[in-house]
Amino acid sequence: MNLGRVWVIAVNVFREVIRDRILYLLGVFAIALVSIAALLPEVAAGTELKILLDVGLAAIGLTGLVIAIFVGTGLVNKEIEKRTVYVLIAKPVSKAEFILGKHLGLSAVLAVLVTAMTLIFVAVVSFYRAPFPLASILIAALFQFLELSLMVAVAILFGVFTSSLLAIALTVGIYLMGHFSRDLVSLGNLSQNPVMERITQGLYLLLPDLARLNLKNQAVYGLAALPPASELWANAAYGVLYTALLLAIATVIFSRRQF
């Protein structure tokens, strides 16, 4: 694999997405957050800080998720539909370099957006002049980026072999099921049916356990609730490895497509 070619593809994706006025979302995010912060004292006296923390982190995750899904599913699919993939195939670029470059480019955009939104979020919260778990919020934001990067890989995987609309629907489904995969295991155990237990356990192993990367509640309700450092490292490694596996599968499927 030539990292230089991967870098060129990633930079092109980054520039294309930025040109699509994605950064205007930062202005919308800032205006919405300031508006909510101004209204909260009127409707939630005494609890406005925690509500603002909860809403702010949720807004960061939701904004990033929309970009990851709607842009990610079209990264490869649009190349196929517009037939520009033929030009890429004619060049000395491997399928793995193409998929990895697309993923890194959009992930870089999300990294910039998450960082900027987190800084805006911290600045708005700081106006309350009340203590808040800054370190916990930063860690939660980092894990939100890891989750979004994983979802980009999911979106690319489905975009390789399905239409854009179906890829979006499937990616949303994986996101929802990934957050409730642990509940599936609990449901299987409650059924006391061996077949159902094996099915739910199999789904849990197959689906991404996105709860590992969701530290929003811990960030809102205190630093003491965060998992220990060893568990955080293990969860981060899980997210990176699962992302790599999805990209490997996408590469295999893409390489077997007939254009």
C-alpha atoms as a PDB file:
ATOM      1  CA  MET A   1       0.000   0.000   0.000  1.00  0.00           C
ATOM      2  CA  ASN A   2       1.295   3.423  -0.995  1.00  0.00           C
ATOM      3  CA  LEU A   3       0.568   5.918   1.791  1.00  0.00           C
ATOM      4  CA  GLY A   4       1.246   8.793  -0.579  1.00  0.00           C
ATOM      5  CA  ARG A   5      -1.681   7.803  -2.790  1.00  0.00           C
ATOM      6  CA  VAL A   6      -3.880   7.283   0.272  1.00  0.00           C
ATOM      7  CA  TRP A   7      -2.959  10.773   1.445  1.00  0.00           C
ATOM      8  CA  VAL A   8      -3.834  12.342  -1.931  1.00  0.00           C
ATOM      9  CA  ILE A   9      -7.268  10.669  -1.941  1.00  0.00           C
ATOM     10  CA  ALA A  10      -7.892  11.702   1.664  1.00  0.00           C
ATOM     11  CA  VAL A  11      -6.951  15.331   0.973  1.00  0.00           C
ATOM     12  CA  ASN A  12      -9.249  15.438  -2.079  1.00  0.00           C
ATOM     13  CA  VAL A  13     -12.169  14.059  -0.048  1.00  0.00           C
ATOM     14  CA  PHE A  14     -11.468  16.551   2.737  1.00  0.00           C
ATOM     15  CA  ARG A  15     -11.477  19.471   0.296  1.00  0.00           C
ATOM     16  CA  GLU A  16     -14.619  18.310  -1.504  1.00  0.00           C
ATOM     17  CA  VAL A  17     -16.601  17.916   1.719  1.00  0.00           C
ATOM     18  CA  ILE A  18     -15.426  21.268   3.078  1.00  0.00           C
ATOM     19  CA  ARG A  19     -16.429  22.947  -0.201  1.00  0.00           C
ATOM     20  CA  ASP A  20     -19.970  21.604   0.289  1.00  0.00           C
ATOM     21  CA  ARG A  21     -20.405  24.222   3.041  1.00  0.00           C
ATOM     22  CA  ILE A  22     -20.314  21.638   5.796  1.00  0.00           C
ATOM     23  CA  LEU A  23     -18.598  24.164   8.051  1.00  0.00           C
ATOM     24  CA  TYR A  24     -21.772  26.271   8.037  1.00  0.00           C
ATOM     25  CA  LEU A  25     -23.064  23.669  10.482  1.00  0.00           C
ATOM     26  CA  LEU A  26     -20.694  25.163  13.043  1.00  0.00           C
ATOM     27  CA  GLY A  27     -22.555  28.460  12.852  1.00  0.00           C
ATOM     28  CA  VAL A  28     -25.908  26.702  13.197  1.00  0.00           C
ATOM     29  CA  PHE A  29     -24.561  24.694  16.140  1.00  0.00           C
ATOM     30  CA  ALA A  30     -23.216  27.800  17.902  1.00  0.00           C
ATOM     31  CA  ILE A  31     -26.438  29.781  17.423  1.00  0.00           C
ATOM     32  CA  ALA A  32     -28.593  26.872  18.602  1.00  0.00           C
ATOM     33  CA  LEU A  33     -26.416  26.232  21.661  1.00  0.00           C
ATOM     34  CA  VAL A  34     -26.355  29.910  22.696  1.00  0.00           C
ATOM     35  CA  SER A  35     -30.139  30.096  22.246  1.00  0.00           C
ATOM     36  CA  ILE A  36     -30.694  27.015  24.390  1.00  0.00           C
ATOM     37  CA  ALA A  37     -28.316  28.341  27.051  1.00  0.00           C
ATOM     38  CA  ALA A  38     -30.260  31.618  27.163  1.00  0.00           C
ATOM     39  CA  LEU A  39     -33.642  29.874  27.482  1.00  0.00           C
ATOM     40  CA  LEU A  40     -32.703  27.213  30.036  1.00  0.00           C
ATOM     41  CA  PRO A  41     -32.695  29.470  33.154  1.00  0.00           C
ATOM     42  CA  GLU A  42     -36.321  30.307  32.400  1.00  0.00           C
ATOM     43  CA  VAL A  43     -37.514  26.693  32.165  1.00  0.00           C
ATOM     44  CA  ALA A  44     -35.052  24.623  34.205  1.00  0.00           C
ATOM     45  CA  ALA A  45     -33.795  26.668  37.114  1.00  0.00           C
ATOM     46  CA  GLY A  46     -31.144  24.817  39.104  1.00  0.00           C
ATOM     47  CA  THR A  47     -30.544  22.068  36.550  1.00  0.00           C
ATOM     48  CA  GLU A  48     -29.697  24.156  33.486  1.00  0.00           C
ATOM     49  CA  LEU A  49     -25.998  23.248  33.533  1.00  0.00           C
ATOM     50  CA  LYS A  50     -26.578  19.505  33.366  1.00  0.00           C
ATOM     51  CA  ILE A  51     -29.272  19.919  30.718  1.00  0.00           C
ATOM     52  CA  LEU A  52     -26.936  22.101  28.664  1.00  0.00           C
ATOM     53  CA  LEU A  53     -24.149  19.525  28.995  1.00  0.00           C
ATOM     54  CA  ASP A  54     -26.520  16.761  27.909  1.00  0.00           C
ATOM     55  CA  VAL A  55     -27.967  18.712  24.977  1.00  0.00           C
ATOM     56  CA  GLY A  56     -24.562  19.986  23.836  1.00  0.00           C
ATOM     57  CA  LEU A  57     -22.901  16.572  23.703  1.00  0.00           C
ATOM     58  CA  ALA A  58     -25.976  15.058  22.040  1.00  0.00           C
ATOM     59  CA  ALA A  59     -25.943  17.826  19.412  1.00  0.00           C
ATOM     60  CA  ILE A  60     -22.252  17.209  18.661  1.00  0.00           C
ATOM     61  CA  GLY A  61     -22.903  13.508  18.181  1.00  0.00           C
ATOM     62  CA  LEU A  62     -26.049  14.005  16.085  1.00  0.00           C
ATOM     63  CA  THR A  63     -24.445  16.593  13.793  1.00  0.00           C
ATOM     64  CA  GLY A  64     -21.451  14.340  13.204  1.00  0.00           C
ATOM     65  CA  LEU A  65     -23.700  11.328  12.652  1.00  0.00           C
ATOM     66  CA  VAL A  66     -25.706  13.094   9.941  1.00  0.00           C
ATOM     67  CA  ILE A  67     -22.500  13.928   8.075  1.00  0.00           C
ATOM     68  CA  ALA A  68     -21.029  10.461   8.572  1.00  0.00           C
ATOM     69  CA  ILE A  69     -24.133   8.755   7.195  1.00  0.00           C
ATOM     70  CA  PHE A  70     -25.236  11.057   4.367  1.00  0.00           C
ATOM     71  CA  VAL A  71     -21.753  11.900   3.111  1.00  0.00           C
ATOM     72  CA  GLY A  72     -20.161   8.533   3.915  1.00  0.00           C
ATOM     73  CA  THR A  73     -22.688   6.464   1.966  1.00  0.00           C
ATOM     74  CA  GLY A  74     -22.013   8.541  -1.144  1.00  0.00           C
ATOM     75  CA  LEU A  75     -18.214   8.543  -1.041  1.00  0.00           C
ATOM     76  CA  VAL A  76     -17.909   5.396  -3.126  1.00  0.00           C
ATOM     77  CA  ASN A  77     -21.458   5.090  -4.408  1.00  0.00           C
ATOM     78  CA  LYS A  78     -21.315   8.425  -6.251  1.00  0.00           C
ATOM     79  CA  GLU A  79     -18.058   7.395  -7.928  1.00  0.00           C
ATOM     80  CA  ILE A  80     -19.820   4.268  -9.202  1.00  0.00           C
ATOM     81  CA  GLU A  81     -23.030   6.032 -10.287  1.00  0.00           C
ATOM     82  CA  LYS A  82     -21.155   8.828 -12.104  1.00  0.00           C
ATOM     83  CA  ARG A  83     -18.772   6.312 -13.698  1.00  0.00           C
ATOM     84  CA  THR A  84     -15.773   8.271 -12.422  1.00  0.00           C
ATOM     85  CA  VAL A  85     -14.636   5.033 -10.809  1.00  0.00           C
ATOM     86  CA  TYR A  86     -13.371   3.961 -14.238  1.00  0.00           C
ATOM     87  CA  VAL A  87     -10.837   6.779 -14.179  1.00  0.00           C
ATOM     88  CA  LEU A  88      -9.630   5.706 -10.754  1.00  0.00           C
ATOM     89  CA  ILE A  89      -9.355   2.064 -11.771  1.00  0.00           C
ATOM     90  CA  ALA A  90      -7.209   3.051 -14.745  1.00  0.00           C
ATOM     91  CA  LYS A  91      -4.739   4.711 -12.392  1.00  0.00           C
ATOM     92  CA  PRO A  92      -2.217   2.779 -10.261  1.00  0.00           C
ATOM     93  CA  VAL A  93      -4.453   2.985  -7.178  1.00  0.00           C
ATOM     94  CA  SER A  94      -5.376  -0.193  -5.340  1.00  0.00           C
ATOM     95  CA  LYS A  95      -8.893  -0.794  -4.004  1.00  0.00           C
ATOM     96  CA  ALA A  96      -7.564  -0.733  -0.438  1.00  0.00           C
ATOM     97  CA  GLU A  97      -5.881   2.642  -0.996  1.00  0.00           C
ATOM     98  CA  PHE A  98      -9.094   4.014  -2.495  1.00  0.00           C
ATOM     99  CA  ILE A  99     -11.316   2.860   0.401  1.00  0.00           C
ATOM    100  CA  LEU A 100      -8.842   3.888   3.098  1.00  0.00           C
ATOM    101  CA  GLY A 101      -8.280   7.305   1.530  1.00  0.00           C
ATOM    102  CA  LYS A 102     -12.021   7.964   1.356  1.00  0.00           C
ATOM    103  CA  HIS A 103     -12.442   6.970   4.993  1.00  0.00           C
ATOM    104  CA  LEU A 104      -9.516   9.029   6.258  1.00  0.00           C
ATOM    105  CA  GLY A 105     -10.659  12.098   4.330  1.00  0.00           C
ATOM    106  CA  LEU A 106     -14.165  12.122   5.810  1.00  0.00           C
ATOM    107  CA  SER A 107     -12.847  11.173   9.249  1.00  0.00           C
ATOM    108  CA  ALA A 108     -10.550  14.205   9.092  1.00  0.00           C
ATOM    109  CA  VAL A 109     -13.558  16.426   8.354  1.00  0.00           C
ATOM    110  CA  LEU A 110     -15.387  14.937  11.339  1.00  0.00           C
ATOM    111  CA  ALA A 111     -12.320  15.432  13.536  1.00  0.00           C
ATOM    112  CA  VAL A 112     -12.276  19.137  12.640  1.00  0.00           C
ATOM    113  CA  LEU A 113     -16.026  19.497  13.228  1.00  0.00           C
ATOM    114  CA  VAL A 114     -16.038  17.616  16.545  1.00  0.00           C
ATOM    115  CA  THR A 115     -13.052  19.622  17.778  1.00  0.00           C
ATOM    116  CA  ALA A 116     -14.611  22.949  16.763  1.00  0.00           C
ATOM    117  CA  MET A 117     -18.033  22.075  18.198  1.00  0.00           C
ATOM    118  CA  THR A 118     -16.453  20.903  21.448  1.00  0.00           C
ATOM    119  CA  LEU A 119     -14.541  24.183  21.792  1.00  0.00           C
ATOM    120  CA  ILE A 120     -17.734  26.158  21.141  1.00  0.00           C
ATOM    121  CA  PHE A 121     -19.592  23.950  23.618  1.00  0.00           C
ATOM    122  CA  VAL A 122     -16.982  24.433  26.350  1.00  0.00           C
ATOM    123  CA  ALA A 123     -16.946  28.190  25.741  1.00  0.00           C
ATOM    124  CA  VAL A 124     -20.739  28.437  26.099  1.00  0.00           C
ATOM    125  CA  VAL A 125     -20.798  26.261  29.223  1.00  0.00           C
ATOM    126  CA  SER A 126     -17.987  28.339  30.746  1.00  0.00           C
ATOM    127  CA  PHE A 127     -20.284  31.384  30.806  1.00  0.00           C
ATOM    128  CA  TYR A 128     -22.194  29.713  33.635  1.00  0.00           C
ATOM    129  CA  ARG A 129     -19.064  30.101  35.791  1.00  0.00           C
ATOM    130  CA  ALA A 130     -19.955  26.850  37.537  1.00  0.00           C
ATOM    131  CA  PRO A 131     -17.671  23.821  37.872  1.00  0.00           C
ATOM    132  CA  PHE A 132     -18.147  21.209  35.163  1.00  0.00           C
ATOM    133  CA  PRO A 133     -16.191  18.027  34.305  1.00  0.00           C
ATOM    134  CA  LEU A 134     -13.977  19.424  31.517  1.00  0.00           C
ATOM    135  CA  ALA A 135     -11.697  16.367  31.301  1.00  0.00           C
ATOM    136  CA  SER A 136     -14.724  14.087  31.182  1.00  0.00           C
ATOM    137  CA  ILE A 137     -16.297  16.140  28.394  1.00  0.00           C
ATOM    138  CA  LEU A 138     -13.102  16.076  26.319  1.00  0.00           C
ATOM    139  CA  ILE A 139     -12.807  12.303  26.714  1.00  0.00           C
ATOM    140  CA  ALA A 140     -16.458  11.877  25.725  1.00  0.00           C
ATOM    141  CA  ALA A 141     -15.879  14.054  22.639  1.00  0.00           C
ATOM    142  CA  LEU A 142     -12.869  11.939  21.650  1.00  0.00           C
ATOM    143  CA  PHE A 143     -14.922   8.753  21.914  1.00  0.00           C
ATOM    144  CA  GLN A 144     -17.703  10.401  19.922  1.00  0.00           C
ATOM    145  CA  PHE A 145     -15.170  10.903  17.134  1.00  0.00           C
ATOM    146  CA  LEU A 146     -14.177   7.215  17.321  1.00  0.00           C
ATOM    147  CA  GLU A 147     -17.845   6.266  17.064  1.00  0.00           C
ATOM    148  CA  LEU A 148     -18.360   8.569  14.088  1.00  0.00           C
ATOM    149  CA  SER A 149     -15.265   7.174  12.372  1.00  0.00           C
ATOM    150  CA  LEU A 150     -16.698   3.684  12.832  1.00  0.00           C
ATOM    151  CA  MET A 151     -20.017   4.827  11.364  1.00  0.00           C
ATOM    152  CA  VAL A 152     -18.181   6.252   8.341  1.00  0.00           C
ATOM    153  CA  ALA A 153     -16.736   2.783   7.782  1.00  0.00           C
ATOM    154  CA  VAL A 154     -20.246   1.287   8.040  1.00  0.00           C
ATOM    155  CA  ALA A 155     -21.568   3.854   5.553  1.00  0.00           C
ATOM    156  CA  ILE A 156     -18.743   3.165   3.095  1.00  0.00           C
ATOM    157  CA  LEU A 157     -19.294  -0.597   3.402  1.00  0.00           C
ATOM    158  CA  PHE A 158     -22.973  -0.338   2.475  1.00  0.00           C
ATOM    159  CA  GLY A 159     -22.272   2.309  -0.151  1.00  0.00           C
ATOM    160  CA  VAL A 160     -19.959  -0.094  -1.967  1.00  0.00           C
ATOM    161  CA  PHE A 161     -22.698  -2.544  -2.976  1.00  0.00           C
ATOM    162  CA  THR A 162     -26.086  -0.822  -2.518  1.00  0.00           C
ATOM    163  CA  SER A 163     -27.872   2.331  -3.643  1.00  0.00           C
ATOM    164  CA  SER A 164     -27.438   5.532  -1.638  1.00  0.00           C
ATOM    165  CA  LEU A 165     -30.944   5.416  -0.153  1.00  0.00           C
ATOM    166  CA  LEU A 166     -30.639   1.796   0.962  1.00  0.00           C
ATOM    167  CA  ALA A 167     -27.134   2.410   2.303  1.00  0.00           C
ATOM    168  CA  ILE A 168     -28.444   5.288   4.431  1.00  0.00           C
ATOM    169  CA  ALA A 169     -31.276   3.138   5.813  1.00  0.00           C
ATOM    170  CA  LEU A 170     -28.945   0.234   6.614  1.00  0.00           C
ATOM    171  CA  THR A 171     -26.377   2.509   8.268  1.00  0.00           C
ATOM    172  CA  VAL A 172     -29.044   4.103  10.462  1.00  0.00           C
ATOM    173  CA  GLY A 173     -30.236   0.610  11.367  1.00  0.00           C
ATOM    174  CA  ILE A 174     -26.738  -0.480  12.362  1.00  0.00           C
ATOM    175  CA  TYR A 175     -26.335   2.665  14.469  1.00  0.00           C
ATOM    176  CA  LEU A 176     -29.580   2.037  16.359  1.00  0.00           C
ATOM    177  CA  MET A 177     -28.937  -1.681  16.812  1.00  0.00           C
ATOM    178  CA  GLY A 178     -25.350  -0.988  17.858  1.00  0.00           C
ATOM    179  CA  HIS A 179     -26.569   1.126  20.759  1.00  0.00           C
ATOM    180  CA  PHE A 180     -29.064  -1.525  21.837  1.00  0.00           C
ATOM    181  CA  SER A 181     -26.966  -4.633  21.163  1.00  0.00           C
ATOM    182  CA  ARG A 182     -26.425  -5.228  24.902  1.00  0.00           C
ATOM    183  CA  ASP A 183     -30.179  -5.067  25.448  1.00  0.00           C
ATOM    184  CA  LEU A 184     -30.563  -7.838  22.858  1.00  0.00           C
ATOM    185  CA  VAL A 185     -28.426 -10.126  25.018  1.00  0.00           C
ATOM    186  CA  SER A 186     -30.478  -9.240  28.097  1.00  0.00           C
ATOM    187  CA  LEU A 187     -33.664  -9.919  26.137  1.00  0.00           C
ATOM    188  CA  GLY A 188     -32.340 -13.307  25.068  1.00  0.00           C
ATOM    189  CA  ASN A 189     -31.449 -14.219  28.633  1.00  0.00           C
ATOM    190  CA  LEU A 190     -34.892 -13.194  29.853  1.00  0.00           C
ATOM    191  CA  SER A 191     -36.557 -15.413  27.249  1.00  0.00           C
ATOM    192  CA  GLN A 192     -34.928 -18.499  28.816  1.00  0.00           C
ATOM    193  CA  ASN A 193     -34.904 -19.997  25.340  1.00  0.00           C
ATOM    194  CA  PRO A 194     -31.518 -21.515  24.345  1.00  0.00           C
ATOM    195  CA  VAL A 195     -32.110 -20.811  20.650  1.00  0.00           C
ATOM    196  CA  MET A 196     -33.067 -17.202  21.304  1.00  0.00           C
ATOM    197  CA  GLU A 197     -30.054 -16.776  23.596  1.00  0.00           C
ATOM    198  CA  ARG A 198     -27.672 -18.045  20.902  1.00  0.00           C
ATOM    199  CA  ILE A 199     -29.256 -15.768  18.295  1.00  0.00           C
ATOM    200  CA  THR A 200     -29.020 -12.660  20.472  1.00  0.00           C
ATOM    201  CA  GLN A 201     -25.459 -13.484  21.515  1.00  0.00           C
ATOM    202  CA  GLY A 202     -24.527 -13.981  17.868  1.00  0.00           C
ATOM    203  CA  LEU A 203     -26.049 -10.612  16.957  1.00  0.00           C
ATOM    204  CA  TYR A 204     -24.152  -8.997  19.818  1.00  0.00           C
ATOM    205  CA  LEU A 205     -20.854 -10.377  18.505  1.00  0.00           C
ATOM    206  CA  LEU A 206     -21.688  -9.356  14.942  1.00  0.00           C
ATOM    207  CA  LEU A 207     -23.007  -5.854  15.576  1.00  0.00           C
ATOM    208  CA  PRO A 208     -20.751  -3.041  16.811  1.00  0.00           C
ATOM    209  CA  ASP A 209     -21.135  -2.436  20.541  1.00  0.00           C
ATOM    210  CA  LEU A 210     -21.476   1.332  20.288  1.00  0.00           C
ATOM    211  CA  ALA A 211     -22.217   1.600  24.006  1.00  0.00           C
ATOM    212  CA  ARG A 212     -18.478   1.143  24.522  1.00  0.00           C
ATOM    213  CA  LEU A 213     -17.884   4.469  22.763  1.00  0.00           C
ATOM    214  CA  ASN A 214     -20.780   6.387  24.318  1.00  0.00           C
ATOM    215  CA  LEU A 215     -19.537   8.277  27.389  1.00  0.00           C
ATOM    216  CA  LYS A 216     -22.082  11.087  27.231  1.00  0.00           C
ATOM    217  CA  ASN A 217     -23.924  10.177  30.417  1.00  0.00           C
ATOM    218  CA  GLN A 218     -20.686   9.734  32.348  1.00  0.00           C
ATOM    219  CA  ALA A 219     -19.480  13.138  31.169  1.00  0.00           C
ATOM    220  CA  VAL A 220     -22.714  14.853  32.188  1.00  0.00           C
ATOM    221  CA  TYR A 221     -23.057  13.256  35.597  1.00  0.00           C
ATOM    222  CA  GLY A 222     -19.466  13.414  36.777  1.00  0.00           C
ATOM    223  CA  LEU A 223     -15.864  12.377  36.206  1.00  0.00           C
ATOM    224  CA  ALA A 224     -16.079   9.658  38.876  1.00  0.00           C
ATOM    225  CA  ALA A 225     -18.505   7.722  36.691  1.00  0.00           C
ATOM    226  CA  LEU A 226     -15.985   7.314  33.870  1.00  0.00           C
ATOM    227  CA  PRO A 227     -14.548   3.821  33.339  1.00  0.00           C
ATOM    228  CA  PRO A 228     -10.941   3.221  34.466  1.00  0.00           C
ATOM    229  CA  ALA A 229      -8.129   4.093  32.053  1.00  0.00           C
ATOM    230  CA  SER A 230      -7.542   0.443  31.115  1.00  0.00           C
ATOM    231  CA  GLU A 231     -11.166   0.046  30.067  1.00  0.00           C
ATOM    232  CA  LEU A 232     -11.069   3.299  28.099  1.00  0.00           C
ATOM    233  CA  TRP A 233      -8.005   2.105  26.178  1.00  0.00           C
ATOM    234  CA  ALA A 234      -9.660  -1.266  25.541  1.00  0.00           C
ATOM    235  CA  ASN A 235     -12.833   0.403  24.250  1.00  0.00           C
ATOM    236  CA  ALA A 236     -10.840   2.751  22.018  1.00  0.00           C
ATOM    237  CA  ALA A 237      -8.906  -0.221  20.607  1.00  0.00           C
ATOM    238  CA  TYR A 238     -12.214  -2.014  20.008  1.00  0.00           C
ATOM    239  CA  GLY A 239     -13.506   0.932  17.996  1.00  0.00           C
ATOM    240  CA  VAL A 240     -10.341   1.168  15.885  1.00  0.00           C
ATOM    241  CA  LEU A 241     -10.171  -2.582  15.210  1.00  0.00           C
ATOM    242  CA  TYR A 242     -13.861  -2.822  14.317  1.00  0.00           C
ATOM    243  CA  THR A 243     -13.423   0.113  11.929  1.00  0.00           C
ATOM    244  CA  ALA A 244     -10.418  -1.580  10.314  1.00  0.00           C
ATOM    245  CA  LEU A 245     -12.426  -4.806   9.904  1.00  0.00           C
ATOM    246  CA  LEU A 246     -15.292  -2.968   8.201  1.00  0.00           C
ATOM    247  CA  LEU A 247     -12.883  -1.242   5.805  1.00  0.00           C
ATOM    248  CA  ALA A 248     -11.246  -4.583   5.000  1.00  0.00           C
ATOM    249  CA  ILE A 249     -14.644  -6.102   4.174  1.00  0.00           C
ATOM    250  CA  ALA A 250     -15.551  -3.057   2.061  1.00  0.00           C
ATOM    251  CA  THR A 251     -12.260  -3.424   0.172  1.00  0.00           C
ATOM    252  CA  VAL A 252     -12.921  -7.105  -0.575  1.00  0.00           C
ATOM    253  CA  ILE A 253     -16.458  -6.388  -1.827  1.00  0.00           C
ATOM    254  CA  PHE A 254     -15.302  -3.417  -3.896  1.00  0.00           C
ATOM    255  CA  SER A 255     -12.470  -5.405  -5.476  1.00  0.00           C
ATOM    256  CA  ARG A 256     -14.921  -8.098  -6.617  1.00  0.00           C
ATOM    257  CA  ARG A 257     -17.352  -5.698  -8.254  1.00  0.00           C
ATOM    258  CA  GLN A 258     -17.490  -5.719 -12.032  1.00  0.00           C
ATOM    259  CA  PHE A 259     -17.452  -2.230 -13.561  1.00  0.00           C
END
